[in-house]
XYZ file of C-alpha atoms in Angstrom:
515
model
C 6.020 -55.597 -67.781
C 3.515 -54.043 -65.455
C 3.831 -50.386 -63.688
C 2.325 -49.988 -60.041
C 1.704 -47.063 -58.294
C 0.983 -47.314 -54.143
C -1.051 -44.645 -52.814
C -3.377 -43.995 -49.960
C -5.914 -42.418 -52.491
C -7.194 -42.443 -56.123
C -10.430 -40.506 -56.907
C -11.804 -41.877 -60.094
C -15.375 -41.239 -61.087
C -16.860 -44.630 -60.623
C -15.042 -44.595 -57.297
C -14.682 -41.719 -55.715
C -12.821 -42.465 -52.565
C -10.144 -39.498 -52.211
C -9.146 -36.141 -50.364
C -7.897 -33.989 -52.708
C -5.140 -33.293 -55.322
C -3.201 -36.929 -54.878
C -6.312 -38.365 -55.314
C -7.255 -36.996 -58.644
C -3.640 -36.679 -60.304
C -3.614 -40.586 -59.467
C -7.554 -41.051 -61.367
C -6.234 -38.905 -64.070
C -2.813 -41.263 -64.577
C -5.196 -43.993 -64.314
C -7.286 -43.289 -67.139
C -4.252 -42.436 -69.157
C -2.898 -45.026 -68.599
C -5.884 -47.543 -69.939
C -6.001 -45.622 -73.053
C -2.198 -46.623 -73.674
C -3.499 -50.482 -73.028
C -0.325 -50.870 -70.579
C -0.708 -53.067 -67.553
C -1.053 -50.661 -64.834
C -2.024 -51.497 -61.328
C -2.922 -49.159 -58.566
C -2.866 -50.137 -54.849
C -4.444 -48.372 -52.219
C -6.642 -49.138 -49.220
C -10.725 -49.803 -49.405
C -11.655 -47.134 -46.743
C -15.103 -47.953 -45.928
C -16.034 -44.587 -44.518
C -14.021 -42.937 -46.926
C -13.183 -39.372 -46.459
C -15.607 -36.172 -44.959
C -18.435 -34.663 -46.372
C -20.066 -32.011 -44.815
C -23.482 -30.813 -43.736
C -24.405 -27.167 -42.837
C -27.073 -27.026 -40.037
C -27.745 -24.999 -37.429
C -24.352 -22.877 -37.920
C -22.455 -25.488 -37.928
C -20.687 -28.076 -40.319
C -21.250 -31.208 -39.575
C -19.487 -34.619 -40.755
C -21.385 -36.668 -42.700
C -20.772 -40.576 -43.129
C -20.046 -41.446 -46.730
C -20.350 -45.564 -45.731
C -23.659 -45.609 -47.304
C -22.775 -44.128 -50.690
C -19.288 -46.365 -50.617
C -21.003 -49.783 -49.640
C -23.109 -48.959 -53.016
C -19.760 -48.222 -54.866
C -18.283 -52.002 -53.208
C -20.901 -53.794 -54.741
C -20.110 -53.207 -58.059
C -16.159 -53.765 -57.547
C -15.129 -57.610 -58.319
C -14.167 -59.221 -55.546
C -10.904 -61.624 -55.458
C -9.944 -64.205 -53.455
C -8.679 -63.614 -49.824
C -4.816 -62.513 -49.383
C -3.296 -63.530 -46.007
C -1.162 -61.260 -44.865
C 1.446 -61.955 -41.639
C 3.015 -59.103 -39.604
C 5.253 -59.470 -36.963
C 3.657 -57.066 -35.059
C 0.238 -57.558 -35.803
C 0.120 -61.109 -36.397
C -2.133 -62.536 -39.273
C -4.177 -59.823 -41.488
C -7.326 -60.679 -44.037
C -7.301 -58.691 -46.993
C -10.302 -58.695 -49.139
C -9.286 -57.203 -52.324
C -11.572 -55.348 -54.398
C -11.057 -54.457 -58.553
C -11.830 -51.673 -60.413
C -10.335 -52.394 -64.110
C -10.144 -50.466 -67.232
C -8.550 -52.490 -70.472
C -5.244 -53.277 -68.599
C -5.772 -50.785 -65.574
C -6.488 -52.220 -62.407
C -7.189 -50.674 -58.826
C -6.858 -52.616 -56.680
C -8.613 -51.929 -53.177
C -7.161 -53.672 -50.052
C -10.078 -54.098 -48.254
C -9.272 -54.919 -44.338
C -11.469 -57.900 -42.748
C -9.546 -59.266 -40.142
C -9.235 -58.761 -37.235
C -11.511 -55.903 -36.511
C -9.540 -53.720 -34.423
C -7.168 -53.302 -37.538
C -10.235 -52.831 -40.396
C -11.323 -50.048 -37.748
C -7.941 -47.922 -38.122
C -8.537 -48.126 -41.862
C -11.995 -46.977 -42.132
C -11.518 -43.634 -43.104
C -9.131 -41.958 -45.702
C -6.371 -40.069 -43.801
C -8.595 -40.081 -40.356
C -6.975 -41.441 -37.474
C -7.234 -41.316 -33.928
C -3.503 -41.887 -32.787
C -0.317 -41.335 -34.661
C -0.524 -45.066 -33.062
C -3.124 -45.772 -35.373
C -1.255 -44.252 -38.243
C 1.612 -46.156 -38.142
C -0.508 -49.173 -38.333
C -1.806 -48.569 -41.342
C 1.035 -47.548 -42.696
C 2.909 -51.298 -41.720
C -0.378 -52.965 -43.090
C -0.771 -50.871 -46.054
C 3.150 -52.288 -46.750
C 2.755 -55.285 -45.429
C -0.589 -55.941 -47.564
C 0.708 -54.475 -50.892
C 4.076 -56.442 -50.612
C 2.427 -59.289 -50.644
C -0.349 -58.877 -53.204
C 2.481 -57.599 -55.726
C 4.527 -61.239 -54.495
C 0.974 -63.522 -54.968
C -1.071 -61.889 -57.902
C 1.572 -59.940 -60.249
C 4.791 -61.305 -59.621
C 8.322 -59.605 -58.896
C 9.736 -60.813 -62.063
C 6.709 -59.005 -63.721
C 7.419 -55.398 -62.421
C 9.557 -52.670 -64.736
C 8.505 -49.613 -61.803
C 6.989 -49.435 -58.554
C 5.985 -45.251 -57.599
C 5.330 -44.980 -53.957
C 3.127 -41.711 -53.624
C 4.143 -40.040 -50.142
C 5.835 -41.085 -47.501
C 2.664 -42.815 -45.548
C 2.937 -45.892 -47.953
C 6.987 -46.285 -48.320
C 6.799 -48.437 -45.885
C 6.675 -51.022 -49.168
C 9.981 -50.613 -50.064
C 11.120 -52.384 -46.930
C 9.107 -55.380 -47.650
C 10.351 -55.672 -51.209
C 13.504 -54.933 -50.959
C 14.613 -57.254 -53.585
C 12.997 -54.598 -55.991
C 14.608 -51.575 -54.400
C 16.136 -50.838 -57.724
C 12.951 -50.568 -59.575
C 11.280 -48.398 -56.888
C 10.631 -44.774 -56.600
C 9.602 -42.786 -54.088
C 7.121 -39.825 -55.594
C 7.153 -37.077 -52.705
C 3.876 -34.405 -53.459
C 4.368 -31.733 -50.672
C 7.158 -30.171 -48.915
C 5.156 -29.675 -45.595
C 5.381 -31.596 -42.529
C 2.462 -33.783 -43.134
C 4.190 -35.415 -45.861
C 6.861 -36.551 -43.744
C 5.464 -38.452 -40.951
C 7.133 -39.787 -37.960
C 7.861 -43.446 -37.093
C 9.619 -44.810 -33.982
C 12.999 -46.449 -35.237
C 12.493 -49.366 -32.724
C 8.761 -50.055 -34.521
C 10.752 -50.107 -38.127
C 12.963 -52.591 -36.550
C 10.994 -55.022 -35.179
C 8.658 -55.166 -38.366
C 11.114 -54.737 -41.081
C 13.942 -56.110 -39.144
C 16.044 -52.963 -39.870
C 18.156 -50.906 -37.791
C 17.107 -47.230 -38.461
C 18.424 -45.694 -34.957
C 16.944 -44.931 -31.901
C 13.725 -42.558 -31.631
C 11.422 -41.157 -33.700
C 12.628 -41.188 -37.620
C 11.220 -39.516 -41.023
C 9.411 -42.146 -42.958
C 10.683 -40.118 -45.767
C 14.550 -40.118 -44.413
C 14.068 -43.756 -44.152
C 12.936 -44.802 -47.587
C 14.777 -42.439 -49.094
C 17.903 -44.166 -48.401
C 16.502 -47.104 -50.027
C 14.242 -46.648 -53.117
C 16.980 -46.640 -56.121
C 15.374 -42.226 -57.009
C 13.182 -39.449 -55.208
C 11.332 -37.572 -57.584
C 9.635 -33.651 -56.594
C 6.623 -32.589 -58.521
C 7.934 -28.996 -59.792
C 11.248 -27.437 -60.345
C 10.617 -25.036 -57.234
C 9.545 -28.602 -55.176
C 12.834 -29.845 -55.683
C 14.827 -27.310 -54.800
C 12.595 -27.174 -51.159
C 13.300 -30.720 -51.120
C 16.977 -30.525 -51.563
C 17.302 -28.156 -48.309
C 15.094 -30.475 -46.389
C 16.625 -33.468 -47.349
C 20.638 -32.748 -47.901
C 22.121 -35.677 -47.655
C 19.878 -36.893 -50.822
C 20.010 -33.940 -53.208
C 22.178 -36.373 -55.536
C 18.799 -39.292 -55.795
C 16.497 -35.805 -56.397
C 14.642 -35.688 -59.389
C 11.488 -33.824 -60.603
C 8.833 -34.354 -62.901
C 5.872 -32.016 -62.900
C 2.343 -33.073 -62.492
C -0.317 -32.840 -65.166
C -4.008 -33.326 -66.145
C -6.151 -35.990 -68.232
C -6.938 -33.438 -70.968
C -9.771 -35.876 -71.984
C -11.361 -35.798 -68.529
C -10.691 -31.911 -67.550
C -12.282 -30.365 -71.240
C -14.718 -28.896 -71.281
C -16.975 -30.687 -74.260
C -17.854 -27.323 -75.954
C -13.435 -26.839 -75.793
C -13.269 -30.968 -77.062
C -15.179 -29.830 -80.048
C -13.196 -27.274 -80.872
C -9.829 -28.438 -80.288
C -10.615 -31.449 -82.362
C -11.944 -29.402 -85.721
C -9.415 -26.559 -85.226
C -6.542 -28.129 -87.419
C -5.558 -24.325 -88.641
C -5.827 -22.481 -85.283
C -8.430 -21.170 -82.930
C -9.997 -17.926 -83.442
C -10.921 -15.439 -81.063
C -14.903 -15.320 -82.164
C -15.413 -19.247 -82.154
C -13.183 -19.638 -78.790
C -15.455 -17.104 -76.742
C -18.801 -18.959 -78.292
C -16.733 -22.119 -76.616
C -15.996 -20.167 -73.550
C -19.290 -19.022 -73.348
C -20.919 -22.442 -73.356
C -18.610 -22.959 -70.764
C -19.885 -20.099 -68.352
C -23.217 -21.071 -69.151
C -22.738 -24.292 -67.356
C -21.204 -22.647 -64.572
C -23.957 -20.252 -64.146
C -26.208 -23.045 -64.010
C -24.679 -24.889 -61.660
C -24.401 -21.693 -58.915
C -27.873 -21.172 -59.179
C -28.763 -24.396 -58.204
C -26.313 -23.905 -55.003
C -28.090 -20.443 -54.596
C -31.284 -19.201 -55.479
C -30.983 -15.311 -56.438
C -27.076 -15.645 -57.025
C -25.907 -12.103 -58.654
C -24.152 -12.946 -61.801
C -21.725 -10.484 -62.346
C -19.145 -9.678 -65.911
C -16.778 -11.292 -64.603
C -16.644 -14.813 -62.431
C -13.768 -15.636 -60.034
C -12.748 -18.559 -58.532
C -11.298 -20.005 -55.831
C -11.389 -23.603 -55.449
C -8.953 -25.619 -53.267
C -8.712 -27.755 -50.515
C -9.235 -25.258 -47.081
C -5.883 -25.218 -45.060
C -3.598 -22.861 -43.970
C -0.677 -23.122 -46.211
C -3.636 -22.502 -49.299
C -4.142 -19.330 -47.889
C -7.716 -18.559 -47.873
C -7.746 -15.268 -45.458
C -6.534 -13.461 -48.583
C -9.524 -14.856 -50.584
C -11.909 -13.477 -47.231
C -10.115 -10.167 -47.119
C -10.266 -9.671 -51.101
C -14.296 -10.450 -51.291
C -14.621 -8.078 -48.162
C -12.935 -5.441 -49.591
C -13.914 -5.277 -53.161
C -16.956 -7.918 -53.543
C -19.446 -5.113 -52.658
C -17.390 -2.326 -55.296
C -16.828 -4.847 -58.150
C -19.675 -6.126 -60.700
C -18.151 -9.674 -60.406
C -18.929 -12.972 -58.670
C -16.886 -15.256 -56.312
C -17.228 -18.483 -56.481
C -15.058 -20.414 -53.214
C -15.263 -24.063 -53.119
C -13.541 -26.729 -50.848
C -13.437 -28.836 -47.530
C -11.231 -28.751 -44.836
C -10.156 -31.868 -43.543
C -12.286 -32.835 -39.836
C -9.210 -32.464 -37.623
C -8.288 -28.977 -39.103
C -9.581 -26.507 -36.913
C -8.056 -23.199 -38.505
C -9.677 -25.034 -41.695
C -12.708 -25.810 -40.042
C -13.196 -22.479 -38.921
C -12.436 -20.653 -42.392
C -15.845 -22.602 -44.071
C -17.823 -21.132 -41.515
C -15.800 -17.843 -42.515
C -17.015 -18.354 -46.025
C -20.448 -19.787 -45.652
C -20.674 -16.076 -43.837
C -19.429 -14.195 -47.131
C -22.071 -16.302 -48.929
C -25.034 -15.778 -46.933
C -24.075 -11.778 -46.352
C -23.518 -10.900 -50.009
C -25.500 -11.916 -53.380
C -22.405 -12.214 -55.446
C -20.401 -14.566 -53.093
C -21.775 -18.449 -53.176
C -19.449 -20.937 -51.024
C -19.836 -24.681 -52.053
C -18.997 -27.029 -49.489
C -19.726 -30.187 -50.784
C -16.608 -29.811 -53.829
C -16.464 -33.061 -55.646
C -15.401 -33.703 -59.088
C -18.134 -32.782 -61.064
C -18.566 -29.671 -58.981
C -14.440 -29.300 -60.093
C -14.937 -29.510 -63.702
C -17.945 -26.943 -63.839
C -16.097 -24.656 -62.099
C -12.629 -24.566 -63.035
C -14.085 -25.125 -66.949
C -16.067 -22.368 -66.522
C -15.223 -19.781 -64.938
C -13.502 -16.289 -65.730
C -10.387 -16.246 -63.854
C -8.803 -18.490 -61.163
C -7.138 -17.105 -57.917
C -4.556 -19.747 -56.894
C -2.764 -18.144 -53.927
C -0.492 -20.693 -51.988
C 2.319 -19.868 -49.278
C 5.340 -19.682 -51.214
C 7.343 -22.907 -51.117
C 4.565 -24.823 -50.069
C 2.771 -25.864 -53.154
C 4.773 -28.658 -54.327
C 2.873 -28.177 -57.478
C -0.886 -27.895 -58.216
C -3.137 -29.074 -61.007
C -6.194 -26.592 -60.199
C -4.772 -23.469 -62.584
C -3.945 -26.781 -65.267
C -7.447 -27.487 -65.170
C -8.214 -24.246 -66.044
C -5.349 -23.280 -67.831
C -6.599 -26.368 -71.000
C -10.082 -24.669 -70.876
C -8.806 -21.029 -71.347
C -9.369 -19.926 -68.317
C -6.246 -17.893 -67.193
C -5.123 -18.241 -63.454
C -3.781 -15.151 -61.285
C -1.093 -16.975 -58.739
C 1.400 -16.648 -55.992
C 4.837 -17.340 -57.231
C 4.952 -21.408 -56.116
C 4.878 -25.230 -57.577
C 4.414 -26.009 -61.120
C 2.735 -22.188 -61.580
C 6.582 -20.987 -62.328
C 7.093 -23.524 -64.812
C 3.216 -22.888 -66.589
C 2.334 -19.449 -66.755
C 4.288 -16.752 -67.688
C 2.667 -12.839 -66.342
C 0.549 -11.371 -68.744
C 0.721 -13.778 -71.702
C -1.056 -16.988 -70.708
C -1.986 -15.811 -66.795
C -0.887 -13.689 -64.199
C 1.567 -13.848 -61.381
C 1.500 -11.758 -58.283
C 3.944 -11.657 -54.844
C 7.335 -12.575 -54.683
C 9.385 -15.805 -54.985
C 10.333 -16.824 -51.340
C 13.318 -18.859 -52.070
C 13.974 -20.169 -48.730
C 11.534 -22.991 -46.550
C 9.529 -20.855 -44.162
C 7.476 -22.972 -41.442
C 4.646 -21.169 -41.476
C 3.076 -22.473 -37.847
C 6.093 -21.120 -36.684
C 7.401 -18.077 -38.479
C 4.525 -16.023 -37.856
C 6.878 -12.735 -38.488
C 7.961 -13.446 -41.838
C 4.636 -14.854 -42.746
C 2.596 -12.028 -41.765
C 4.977 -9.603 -43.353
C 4.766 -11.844 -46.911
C 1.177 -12.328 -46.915
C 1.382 -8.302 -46.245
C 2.990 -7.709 -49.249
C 1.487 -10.604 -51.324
C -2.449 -9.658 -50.343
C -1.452 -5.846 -51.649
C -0.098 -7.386 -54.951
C -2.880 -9.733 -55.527
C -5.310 -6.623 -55.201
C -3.894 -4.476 -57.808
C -3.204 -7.315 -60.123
C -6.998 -8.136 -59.723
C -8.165 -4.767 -60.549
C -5.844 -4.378 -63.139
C -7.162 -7.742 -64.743
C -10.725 -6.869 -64.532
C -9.759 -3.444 -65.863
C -8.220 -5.224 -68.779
C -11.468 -7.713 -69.100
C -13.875 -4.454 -69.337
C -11.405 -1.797 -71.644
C -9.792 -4.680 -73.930
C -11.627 -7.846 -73.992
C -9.557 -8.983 -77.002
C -6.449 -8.800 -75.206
C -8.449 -10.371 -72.243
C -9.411 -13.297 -75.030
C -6.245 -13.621 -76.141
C -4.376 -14.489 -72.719
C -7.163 -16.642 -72.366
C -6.978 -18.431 -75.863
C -2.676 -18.495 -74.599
C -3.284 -20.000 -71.545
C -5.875 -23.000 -73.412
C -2.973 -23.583 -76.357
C 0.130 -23.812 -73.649
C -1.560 -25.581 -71.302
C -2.788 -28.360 -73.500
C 0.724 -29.005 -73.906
C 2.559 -28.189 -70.635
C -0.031 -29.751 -68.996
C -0.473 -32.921 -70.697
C -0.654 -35.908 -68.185
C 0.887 -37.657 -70.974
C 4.075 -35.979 -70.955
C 4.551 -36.542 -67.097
C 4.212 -40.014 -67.922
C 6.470 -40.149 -70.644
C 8.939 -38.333 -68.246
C 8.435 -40.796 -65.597
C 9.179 -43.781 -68.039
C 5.975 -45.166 -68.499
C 5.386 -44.642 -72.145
C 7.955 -44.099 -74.367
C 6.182 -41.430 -76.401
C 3.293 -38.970 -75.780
C-alpha cells in the first residue's frame, strides 16, 4: 500500500527546489522513507524559477533567477508521459510530470505546460502576483494531483494521503472517495497558513456549497479530511483556539530530523563505535572537528573573520514572527564586549519588506564588526556546517508562533545545545540547563503580532532582557566550567538523537510500524 504526501515544497539535495523548514522536514521524510523500502510518493509542483536567491550589490539585495541552475536539475529528472488534467474553471491543463526516485521513493514534479498563462502562475515557489493567482494554483495543484494519484497509483492502492498546509487541501475535494484515508498536516499557526478562498470559486470547481464570501482553506478541509494533525504539543493547543469547532479531529505529532543526513561525519563515527557511552575527551575531539569545518566555511564568506571562544548562531528564515531585532540588538550590545562570533544566516522571502529590510540590517552588523559574518545565500550545505558546528544556537521565535522547528534538532543530534524562547517542539526537547537553555516566558494565549503591537513590545521587552542574561550566564559557564559546558552539550547530542528521530514521527504518523 503506498503513502503520499502533497506539498508545495520538498528540498532534497539533488533537487533543491524549497523555501524553508516544510521543504526540508519533507527531503528528510523522504530519505527515510527509501531506507524503509516503502512505496512513498511525494507530489508537489515543478517551479521552474523556483524560489529567491539573493545578490548583494550596490547596497542592495537583489533577486536572482534560479531557472538556470533548475533547468540543469530538470534534465536529469525522468520524464513521464503527459497527464491531462480538466478543470471546470480552467478548462484543459498539461502536466508534464517529472521523477526523482529513491528504491521505492518517488517525487513526483507536476510540471505545468499548458496553457501558458497557467505554467506562468506556477513558476516560482510561493511567489505570486494576485491572491488571484494563488488560488489557481492551488485548484491546479488539486486538480493535477487528484488525477495523477487516479491514473498512475491507483485509489485502491493508497493506505494515507498527508496534505502539508492548507495551500494544497484543495485535494481532498477532488478525492473525496478517500476522505477517510486523508490527513490534513497543518505546520504554522500564523495567518499565512490559512489562506483565503472565495466560497463561490470552491463551488463552482468542486461543486460544493461552502457559503458565501471569502472562506479558510483550512476551515474547509478540515471538515472533510477524516484527522488534523499540529506539529508540537504547544501547536495544538494554538490550533484548538483557532479552530474550535475541530478540537475533537486535533492531533499532534512532532517534527523531526534525518539523523543520517543532519550528523555531522566526525559525530557518525562516533555514535556508531560508542556501544558503552560517549566520553567527554573523545566527544569534544568530535566537536572540535566539527568547529573546524565551520571555521572554514566563515572564512571563505569573510576574509579576516575574528574567530572568537565561543561561536553563536542564528540561522532561520528572516520574518517577523522569527524575531531577528533581538538577534540585531544582542550583537550591538555585547558583540563588541564579548570574545565570541555571530554567525546569522537566512533569506527573507521577496515580498517581505520588514524581512527584506532586516538583511540589509545584518549585512550592516557584518561589514561594521570583525566578529559578525551574515550569510545570505543559506542553503543546505551552508545549514549543516553551521548548525553542526557551531557553539550554541539562539532560536528566539514569538511565542505561539513556532508551530515547531527543526533548526535547535539539527543541532541538538550534533551536541550543540540551543538557548530558546519558550515555543513549538523546543518545550517538548530541551529541558533548561540539562540538554539547552530556555529563556522568556510561555505566552499561552494567540497574540497577532501585526496587530498587538502593545503586548508584543512589552514581551519582546521582557524576553530580549532574559535572553541577555541567559547568554552571559552561558558563556560564563563555557569559560569557568567547560565540563559542565561539555556535558549539556554531550545531553543535548544523546536526547536529541532520540527525541528527534524522524523515524519516530513516522512511526507516530503510521507509516512504519516500528522505528
Amino acid at each position: 500500500m503506498a503513502i503520499l504526501s502533497l506539498t508545495m515544497e520538498i528540498a532534497l539535495n539533488e533537487v533543491p527546489i524549497y523555501a524553508g523548514g516544510l521543504g526540508v522536514l519533507e527531503g528528510d521524510k523522504f530519505y527515510a522513507m527509501s531506507r524503509k523500502g516503502l512505496d512513498y510518493y511525494v507530489l508537489t509542483l515543478f517551479h521552474r524559477n523556483g524560489y529567491v536567491e539573493y545578490e548583494y550589490r550596490n547596497g542592495s539585495f537583489i533577486e536572482k533567477d534560479q531557472e538556470p541552475i533548475i533547468s540543469q536539475i530538470e534534465e536529469r529528472l525522468k520524464k513521464e508521459r503527459e497527464l491531462i488534467v480538466v478543470t471546470k474553471l480552467y478548462g484543459e491543463v498539461r502536466i508534464e510530470p517529472l521523477v526523482y526516485e529513491i528504491g521505492k521513493a518517488k517525487a513526483i514534479y507536476l510540471k505545468l505546460v499548458y496553457p501558458e498563462n497557467i505554467a506562468y502562475i506556477t513558476r516560482r515557489l510561493y511567489i505570486e502576483d494576485s491572491p488571484e493567482q494563488a488560488i489557481t494554483k492551488y485548484i491546479v495543484f488539486a486538480r493535477s494531483s487528484a488525477q495523477y494519484i487516479r491514473e498512475r497509483i491507483g485509489i485502491s492502492n493508497i493506505e494515507y494521503i498527508d496534505l502539508q498546509e492548507s495551500n494544497v487541501s484543495l485535494a481532498v475535494l477532488a478525492l473525496r472517495e478517500l476522505r477517510d484515508k486523508t490527513r490534513l498536516v497543518i505546520h504554522t499557526p500564523g495567518p499565512w497558513g490559512h489562506p483565503m478562498i472565495p466560497g463561490e470559486i470552491v463551488e463552482k470547481e468542486f461543486e460544493i456549497n461552502v457559503g458565501g464570501g471569502f472562506k479558510r482553506l483550512t476551515d474547509i478541509v478540515l471538515g472533510y479530511v477524516e484527522k488534523g494533525y499540529a506539529v508540537s504539543r504547544k501547536h495544538i493547543e494554538t490550533l484548538s483556539r483557532i479552530f474550535p469547532q475541530y478540537h475533537w479531529k486535533l492531533s499532534y505529532v512532532r517534527n523531526g530530523v534525518d539523523l543520517d543526513r543532519w550528523s555531522h561525519r566526525e559525530i557518525k563515527s562516533l555514535v556508531s563505535r560508542s556501544q558503552r557511552g560517549i566520553g567527554l575527551e573523545e566527544f569534544k575531539r568530535a566537536r572540535n572537528a566539527a568547529r573546524e569545518d565551520l571555521v572554514s566555511l566563515l572564512r571563505s564568506k569573510k576574509t579576516g573573520i575574528k574567530v572568537g571562544r565561543a561561536i553563536i548562531a542564528w540561522a532561520r528564515r528572516i520574518t517577523r514572527y522569527k524575531r531577528p531585532y533581538l538577534i540585531e540588538r544582542l550583537v550591538k550590545e555585547l558583540g563588541r564586549e564579548l570574545d565570541v562570533t555571530f554567525v546569522l544566516a537566512g533569506k527573507a522571502h521577496p515580498r517581505d519588506g520588514d524581512g527584506r529590510e532586516m538583511m540589509l540590517r545584518f549585512k550592516k552588523l557584518h561589514e561594521e564588526m570583525d566578529n559578525v559574518i551574515y550569510i545570505h545565500d543559506y542553503g543546505l550545505e551552508e545549514a549543516r556546517t553551521i548548525l553542526s558546528g557551531a557553539d550554541l544556537l539562539l532560536f528566539t521565535p514569538f511565542p505561539g508562533w513556532e508551530a515547531c522547528g527543526t533548526s535547535y534538532m539539527k543541532a541538538g543530534i550534533n551536541g550543540v545545545p540551543t538557548l530558546s524562547s519558550r515555543d513549538g517542539g523546543v518545550l517538548e526537547t530541551i529541558i533548561d540547563r540539562y540538554n539547552g537553555w530556555l529563556f522568556g516566558s510561555e505566552v499561552t494565549q494567540f497574540i497577532n503580532i501585526y496587530e498587538d503591537t502593545a503586548s508584543v513590545s512589552k514581551i519582546d521587552e521582557e524576553d530580549y532582557r532574559d535572553l541577555r542574561k541567559k547568554l552571559i550566564k552561558i558563556l560564563d559557564v563555557m569559560e569557568r566550567d567547560p565540563d559542565t559546558y561539555l556535558e549539556i552539550s554531550l545531553n543535548a547530542l544523546k536526547s536529541f538523537r532520540i527525541s528527534s528521530n524522524i523515524y519516530r514521527a513516522l512511526e507516530e504518523y503510521g507509516y512504519i510500524r516500528e522505528v
